[in-house]
CSV table of C-alpha atoms in Angstrom, one decimal:
chain,number,residue,atom,x,y,z
V,1,MET,CA,31.1,80.3,44.2
V,2,LYS,CA,27.9,78.4,44.0
V,3,GLN,CA,26.1,77.8,47.3
V,4,SER,CA,25.3,74.2,48.3
V,5,ASN,CA,22.0,73.3,49.7
V,6,PHE,CA,23.7,72.7,53.1
V,7,GLU,CA,25.1,76.2,53.0
V,8,ARG,CA,21.8,77.8,52.1
V,9,LYS,CA,20.2,76.0,55.0
V,10,PHE,CA,22.8,76.6,57.8
V,11,SER,CA,24.7,79.8,56.8
V,12,ARG,CA,22.4,81.8,59.0
V,13,TYR,CA,24.0,80.2,62.0
V,14,ALA,CA,27.6,81.1,61.0
V,15,ILE,CA,29.5,83.3,63.4
V,16,SER,CA,30.6,86.7,62.1
V,17,ASN,CA,34.1,88.0,63.0
V,18,LEU,CA,35.1,84.5,64.2
V,19,SER,CA,38.8,85.5,64.4
V,20,LEU,CA,38.0,88.1,67.1
V,21,TYR,CA,36.4,85.4,69.2
V,22,LEU,CA,39.4,83.1,68.8
V,23,VAL,CA,41.7,85.9,70.0
V,24,ILE,CA,39.4,86.7,72.9
V,25,GLY,CA,39.4,83.0,73.8
V,26,TYR,CA,43.2,82.9,73.8
V,27,ALA,CA,43.3,86.0,76.1
V,28,ILE,CA,40.9,84.1,78.5
V,29,GLY,CA,43.2,81.1,78.4
V,30,TYR,CA,46.3,83.1,79.2
V,31,ALA,CA,44.5,84.8,82.0
V,32,ILE,CA,43.4,81.5,83.5
V,33,TYR,CA,46.9,80.0,83.2
V,34,TYR,CA,48.6,82.9,85.0
V,35,LEU,CA,45.9,83.8,87.5
V,36,PHE,CA,44.3,80.4,88.2
V,37,PRO,CA,46.8,77.7,87.2
V,38,ASP,CA,44.9,75.0,89.0
V,39,LEU,CA,41.8,75.9,87.1
V,40,TYR,CA,43.7,75.7,83.8
V,41,GLU,CA,44.2,72.0,84.3
V,42,TYR,CA,40.4,71.6,84.0
V,43,ILE,CA,40.1,73.1,80.5
V,44,THR,CA,42.9,71.2,78.7
V,45,PHE,CA,42.1,68.3,76.4
V,46,ASP,CA,42.2,64.8,78.0
V,47,PRO,CA,40.4,61.9,76.3
V,48,TYR,CA,40.4,59.8,79.4
V,49,LEU,CA,38.7,62.4,81.5
V,50,ILE,CA,36.3,63.3,78.7
V,51,LEU,CA,35.2,59.6,78.5
V,52,HIS,CA,34.7,59.8,82.3
V,53,GLY,CA,32.2,62.6,82.3
V,54,GLN,CA,34.3,65.8,81.8
V,55,ILE,CA,32.8,66.5,78.4
V,56,TRP,CA,33.3,70.3,78.6
V,57,ARG,CA,37.0,69.6,77.7
V,58,LEU,CA,35.7,68.9,74.1
V,59,VAL,CA,35.2,72.7,73.8
V,60,SER,CA,37.3,74.3,76.5
V,61,TRP,CA,40.6,73.3,75.0
V,62,VAL,CA,40.2,75.8,72.2
V,63,VAL,CA,41.0,78.6,74.6
V,64,THR,CA,44.2,77.0,75.8
V,65,MET,CA,47.5,78.8,75.0
V,66,PRO,CA,48.8,78.2,71.5
V,67,GLU,CA,52.3,79.2,72.7
V,68,ALA,CA,54.0,80.7,75.7
V,69,LEU,CA,53.1,84.3,76.2
V,70,GLY,CA,55.5,86.9,75.0
V,71,LEU,CA,55.8,90.0,72.7
V,72,PHE,CA,56.2,87.8,69.6
V,73,THR,CA,53.2,85.8,70.5
V,74,ILE,CA,51.0,88.9,70.9
V,75,ILE,CA,52.2,90.2,67.5
V,76,MET,CA,51.4,86.9,65.9
V,77,LEU,CA,47.9,86.7,67.4
V,78,PHE,CA,47.1,90.1,65.9
V,79,PHE,CA,48.6,88.9,62.6
V,80,TYR,CA,46.4,85.8,62.6
V,81,TYR,CA,43.4,88.0,63.5
V,82,SER,CA,44.1,90.2,60.5
V,83,VAL,CA,44.6,87.3,58.0
V,84,GLY,CA,41.5,85.5,59.4
V,85,ASN,CA,39.4,88.5,58.8
V,86,ASN,CA,40.6,88.7,55.2
V,87,LEU,CA,39.7,85.1,54.7
V,88,GLU,CA,36.3,85.6,56.2
V,89,TYR,CA,35.7,88.5,53.8
V,90,THR,CA,36.9,86.6,50.8
V,91,TRP,CA,35.2,83.2,51.5
V,92,GLY,CA,32.2,84.5,53.4
V,93,LYS,CA,31.6,83.8,57.1
V,94,TYR,CA,30.0,80.4,56.5
V,95,ARG,CA,32.9,78.9,54.6
V,96,TYR,CA,35.4,80.4,57.1
V,97,ASN,CA,33.4,78.9,60.0
V,98,VAL,CA,33.4,75.5,58.4
V,99,TYR,CA,37.2,75.8,57.8
V,100,ILE,CA,38.0,76.7,61.5
V,101,PHE,CA,35.5,74.3,63.1
V,102,SER,CA,36.5,71.4,60.9
V,103,GLY,CA,40.1,71.9,61.9
V,104,MET,CA,39.0,71.7,65.6
V,105,LEU,CA,36.9,68.6,64.8
V,106,PHE,CA,39.7,66.8,63.0
V,107,THR,CA,42.0,67.5,65.9
V,108,ILE,CA,39.6,66.0,68.3
V,109,ILE,CA,39.0,62.9,66.1
V,110,GLY,CA,42.8,62.5,65.7
V,111,ALA,CA,43.3,62.6,69.5
V,112,PHE,CA,40.6,60.0,70.2
V,113,LEU,CA,41.8,57.8,67.4
V,114,LEU,CA,45.3,58.0,68.9
V,115,TYR,CA,44.0,57.2,72.4
V,116,ALA,CA,42.2,54.2,71.1
V,117,ILE,CA,45.3,52.9,69.3
V,118,LEU,CA,47.4,53.3,72.4
V,119,ILE,CA,44.9,51.6,74.6
V,120,ILE,CA,44.7,48.6,72.2
V,121,MET,CA,48.5,48.5,72.2
V,122,CYS,CA,48.5,48.3,76.0
V,123,ASN,CA,45.9,45.5,76.0
V,124,THR,CA,47.6,43.4,73.3
V,125,THR,CA,51.3,43.9,74.0
V,126,GLY,CA,51.5,44.9,77.6
V,127,GLU,CA,54.3,47.3,76.7
V,128,TYR,CA,53.1,50.0,79.1
V,129,GLU,CA,56.4,51.8,79.2
V,130,THR,CA,56.7,52.0,75.4
V,131,VAL,CA,53.1,53.3,75.1
V,132,LEU,CA,53.6,55.9,77.8
V,133,ASN,CA,56.9,57.1,76.4
V,134,ALA,CA,55.2,57.5,73.0
V,135,VAL,CA,53.1,60.4,74.5
V,136,GLY,CA,55.9,61.8,76.6
V,137,MET,CA,54.8,60.3,79.9
V,138,SER,CA,57.0,58.3,82.3
V,139,TYR,CA,56.3,54.7,83.5
V,140,SER,CA,56.5,54.0,87.2
V,141,GLY,CA,56.0,50.2,87.1
V,142,THR,CA,52.3,50.3,87.8
V,143,SER,CA,50.8,46.8,88.1
V,144,VAL,CA,48.4,45.3,85.7
V,145,THR,CA,45.6,45.7,88.2
V,146,ASP,CA,46.1,49.5,88.0
V,147,LEU,CA,45.4,49.9,84.2
V,148,ALA,CA,43.3,52.9,85.0
V,149,VAL,CA,46.4,54.7,86.0
V,150,ILE,CA,48.0,53.8,82.7
V,151,TYR,CA,45.0,55.0,80.7
V,152,ARG,CA,45.0,58.2,82.7
V,153,GLY,CA,48.6,58.8,81.9
V,154,ILE,CA,47.9,58.2,78.2
V,155,GLY,CA,45.1,60.7,78.2
V,156,MET,CA,47.3,63.3,79.9
V,157,GLY,CA,50.1,62.7,77.4
V,158,ILE,CA,47.8,63.1,74.4
V,159,GLY,CA,46.5,66.3,75.9
V,160,ASN,CA,50.0,67.8,75.5
V,161,PHE,CA,49.7,67.2,71.7
V,162,VAL,CA,46.3,68.8,71.3
V,163,SER,CA,47.0,72.5,70.8
V,164,THR,CA,45.4,75.6,69.2
V,165,TYR,CA,48.8,76.2,67.6
V,166,TYR,CA,47.8,74.3,64.5
V,167,ILE,CA,44.5,76.2,64.2
V,168,ASN,CA,46.5,79.4,63.8
V,169,MET,CA,48.9,77.6,61.5
V,170,SER,CA,46.0,76.5,59.3
V,171,ILE,CA,44.7,80.0,59.1
V,172,PHE,CA,48.0,81.4,57.8
V,173,LEU,CA,48.5,78.5,55.4
V,174,ALA,CA,45.0,79.1,53.9
V,175,PHE,CA,45.8,82.8,53.6
V,176,ALA,CA,49.1,82.1,51.8
V,177,ALA,CA,47.3,79.8,49.4
V,178,THR,CA,44.5,82.4,48.8
V,179,TYR,CA,46.7,85.5,48.6
V,180,PRO,CA,50.1,84.2,47.5
V,181,ASN,CA,51.3,87.5,46.1
V,182,ALA,CA,50.2,89.7,49.0
V,183,GLU,CA,53.2,91.3,50.8
V,184,VAL,CA,53.8,91.6,54.5
V,185,LEU,CA,56.7,93.3,56.4
V,186,LEU,CA,58.9,90.6,58.0
V,187,TYR,CA,60.1,92.0,61.4
V,188,PHE,CA,58.2,95.2,60.3
V,189,ILE,CA,61.1,96.0,57.9
V,190,ILE,CA,61.6,93.4,55.1
V,191,PRO,CA,58.8,93.2,52.5
V,192,ILE,CA,58.2,89.6,51.6
V,193,LYS,CA,55.4,87.8,49.6
V,194,VAL,CA,53.1,85.7,51.7
V,195,LYS,CA,53.7,82.6,49.5
V,196,TRP,CA,57.3,82.5,50.6
V,197,LEU,CA,56.3,82.6,54.2
V,198,GLY,CA,53.8,79.8,53.4
V,199,VAL,CA,56.6,77.7,51.9
V,200,LEU,CA,58.7,78.4,55.0
V,201,TYR,CA,55.9,77.3,57.3
V,202,GLY,CA,55.3,74.2,55.2
V,203,ALA,CA,59.0,73.4,55.5
V,204,PHE,CA,58.9,73.6,59.3
V,205,ILE,CA,55.8,71.4,59.3
V,206,PHE,CA,57.4,68.8,57.0
V,207,ALA,CA,60.5,68.7,59.1
V,208,GLU,CA,58.4,68.3,62.2
V,209,ILE,CA,56.6,65.3,60.6
V,210,LEU,CA,59.9,63.7,59.5
V,211,GLN,CA,61.8,64.1,62.7
V,212,GLY,CA,58.9,63.5,65.1
V,213,SER,CA,57.5,60.2,66.4
V,214,TRP,CA,54.6,58.5,64.8
V,215,VAL,CA,52.4,60.1,67.5
V,216,THR,CA,53.6,63.6,66.5
V,217,ARG,CA,53.0,62.8,62.8
V,218,MET,CA,49.5,61.6,63.4
V,219,MET,CA,48.5,64.7,65.5
V,220,VAL,CA,50.1,67.2,63.1
V,221,ILE,CA,48.5,65.7,60.0
V,222,THR,CA,45.0,65.4,61.6
V,223,SER,CA,45.2,68.9,63.0
V,224,LEU,CA,46.0,70.3,59.5
V,225,LEU,CA,43.7,68.1,57.6
V,226,ASN,CA,41.3,71.0,57.1
V,227,PHE,CA,44.0,72.9,55.1
V,228,MET,CA,44.9,69.8,53.1
V,229,ILE,CA,41.2,69.4,52.1
V,230,PHE,CA,40.9,73.1,51.4
V,231,PHE,CA,44.0,73.2,49.2
V,232,LEU,CA,42.9,70.2,47.1
V,233,GLN,CA,39.5,71.7,46.6
V,234,THR,CA,40.5,75.2,45.7
V,235,ARG,CA,43.8,75.0,43.8
V,236,ASN,CA,41.9,75.4,40.5
V,237,LYS,CA,39.2,77.7,41.7
V,238,LEU,CA,38.7,81.5,41.4
V,239,SER,CA,41.4,83.9,42.5
V,240,PRO,CA,40.6,86.3,45.4
V,241,TYR,CA,40.2,89.1,42.8
V,242,GLN,CA,37.6,87.1,40.9
V,243,ILE,CA,35.8,86.2,44.1
V,244,LYS,CA,35.6,89.9,45.1
V,245,ARG,CA,34.2,90.8,41.7
V,246,LYS,CA,31.5,88.2,41.9
V,247,ARG,CA,30.6,89.4,45.5
V,248,GLU,CA,30.3,92.9,44.2
V,249,TYR,CA,28.2,91.7,41.3
V,250,ARG,CA,25.8,89.9,43.6
V,251,LYS,CA,25.6,93.0,45.8
V,252,ASN,CA,24.7,95.1,42.8
V,253,ILE,CA,22.0,92.7,41.9
V,254,ARG,CA,20.5,92.9,45.4
V,255,GLN,CA,20.6,96.7,45.3
V,256,ALA,CA,18.9,96.8,41.9
V,257,THR,CA,15.4,96.3,43.5
V,258,GLN,CA,15.7,99.6,45.4
V,259,PRO,CA,14.9,103.0,43.8
V,260,LYS,CA,18.1,104.9,43.3
V,261,TYR,CA,17.3,107.8,41.0
V,262,GLU,CA,15.5,111.1,41.7
V,263,ASN,CA,12.6,110.2,39.5
V,264,GLY,CA,12.0,107.0,41.4
V,265,ALA,CA,13.5,104.7,38.7
V,266,LYS,CA,15.4,101.6,39.8
V,267,HIS,CA,17.3,101.0,36.6
V,268,LYS,CA,19.1,103.3,34.2
V,269,CYS,CA,21.2,102.4,31.1
V,270,ALA,CA,24.8,103.7,31.4
V,271,ILE,CA,24.8,104.3,27.6
V,272,CYS,CA,21.5,105.8,26.5
V,273,GLY,CA,20.2,106.9,29.9
V,274,ARG,CA,16.8,105.3,29.5
V,275,THR,CA,15.0,103.9,32.6
V,276,GLU,CA,12.1,101.5,33.1
V,277,LEU,CA,9.9,104.6,33.4
V,278,ASP,CA,10.7,105.6,29.8
V,279,ASP,CA,9.8,102.1,28.5
V,280,PRO,CA,8.3,99.4,30.8
V,281,ASN,CA,9.3,96.7,28.3
V,282,LEU,CA,13.1,97.5,28.6
V,283,THR,CA,15.2,94.8,30.3
V,284,PHE,CA,18.3,95.9,32.4
V,285,ARG,CA,21.3,93.8,33.4
V,286,TYR,CA,24.6,94.5,35.2
V,287,CYS,CA,27.8,93.6,33.3
V,288,SER,CA,30.1,91.4,35.4
V,289,LYS,CA,33.1,92.5,33.3
V,290,CYS,CA,32.7,96.2,33.9
V,291,SER,CA,34.1,97.8,37.0
V,292,GLY,CA,31.8,99.8,39.2
V,293,ASN,CA,28.0,99.9,39.5
V,294,LYS,CA,27.0,99.9,35.8
V,295,GLU,CA,23.9,98.4,34.2
V,296,TYR,CA,22.7,98.5,30.6
V,297,CYS,CA,19.5,98.1,28.8
V,298,GLN,CA,18.9,95.2,26.4
V,299,ASP,CA,20.0,97.2,23.4
V,300,HIS,CA,23.5,98.0,24.9
V,301,LEU,CA,24.2,95.1,27.2
V,302,PHE,CA,26.2,93.1,24.6
V,303,THR,CA,27.3,96.0,22.4
V,304,HIS,CA,29.0,98.4,24.9
V,305,THR,CA,32.7,98.6,25.5
V,306,HIS,CA,33.8,97.1,28.8
V,307,CYS,CA,35.4,99.5,31.2
């Protein structure tokens, strides 16, 4: 996969082992929820409070609980950690970082867009009860002069829709699209290909979109927009096996500049055994179609049998 100029410039800042930090963040979120429940209210997403100075909520919400804590949740978090690591190895840490952080960014944009739409509806229609009910909040007959209370309720309601659940969902969906024929043990017993689990996840999401309100549809779609973009961009790209081969090929090229033979030679033809010490005019190349760390001189690069 060819690097873009943007990637070459900013890949140095990419976070390695990002999935581990996500799981650690969830552990912190669970600890805060059960040990300091009052503090937990200060880390959830709330567009109203963010616009009134609590800007840390733009970041702190990513450690909130994706689901209620239980044995199944713990197992799933370890599973997401495993598939996330596989994606990072296959794509590289830069692309994996972009995928995860773009999912978070799209979620934030979707939440603020929803907040703006609901505020406009309040100001133009005066249907406060309808607006509050759309985000799961109750209406207590607040007067028009107390619109700030209405806006606060809208912000709290939207916060209930902003969850790290869809971040984990997008990780698995990307893994299923990248490794469709990989097998996992369902309930630790039944072997099943990942693509069928991906189809099942997709069916659940589709049902949620169909049966949910327009608010639910909007938040689900924006939260998974990173996967939709990824799927459209990569459906005709290289398979994971081809990507791995190219990564190994580039690694071999980097190692070629270091002496690796007892006589101090850096290159050696796998057919005739000649090195650059035998003939300084010889040119050596790795073959991308051969397995292993094999390079050939100019006389045998195009005439050898691939293995």
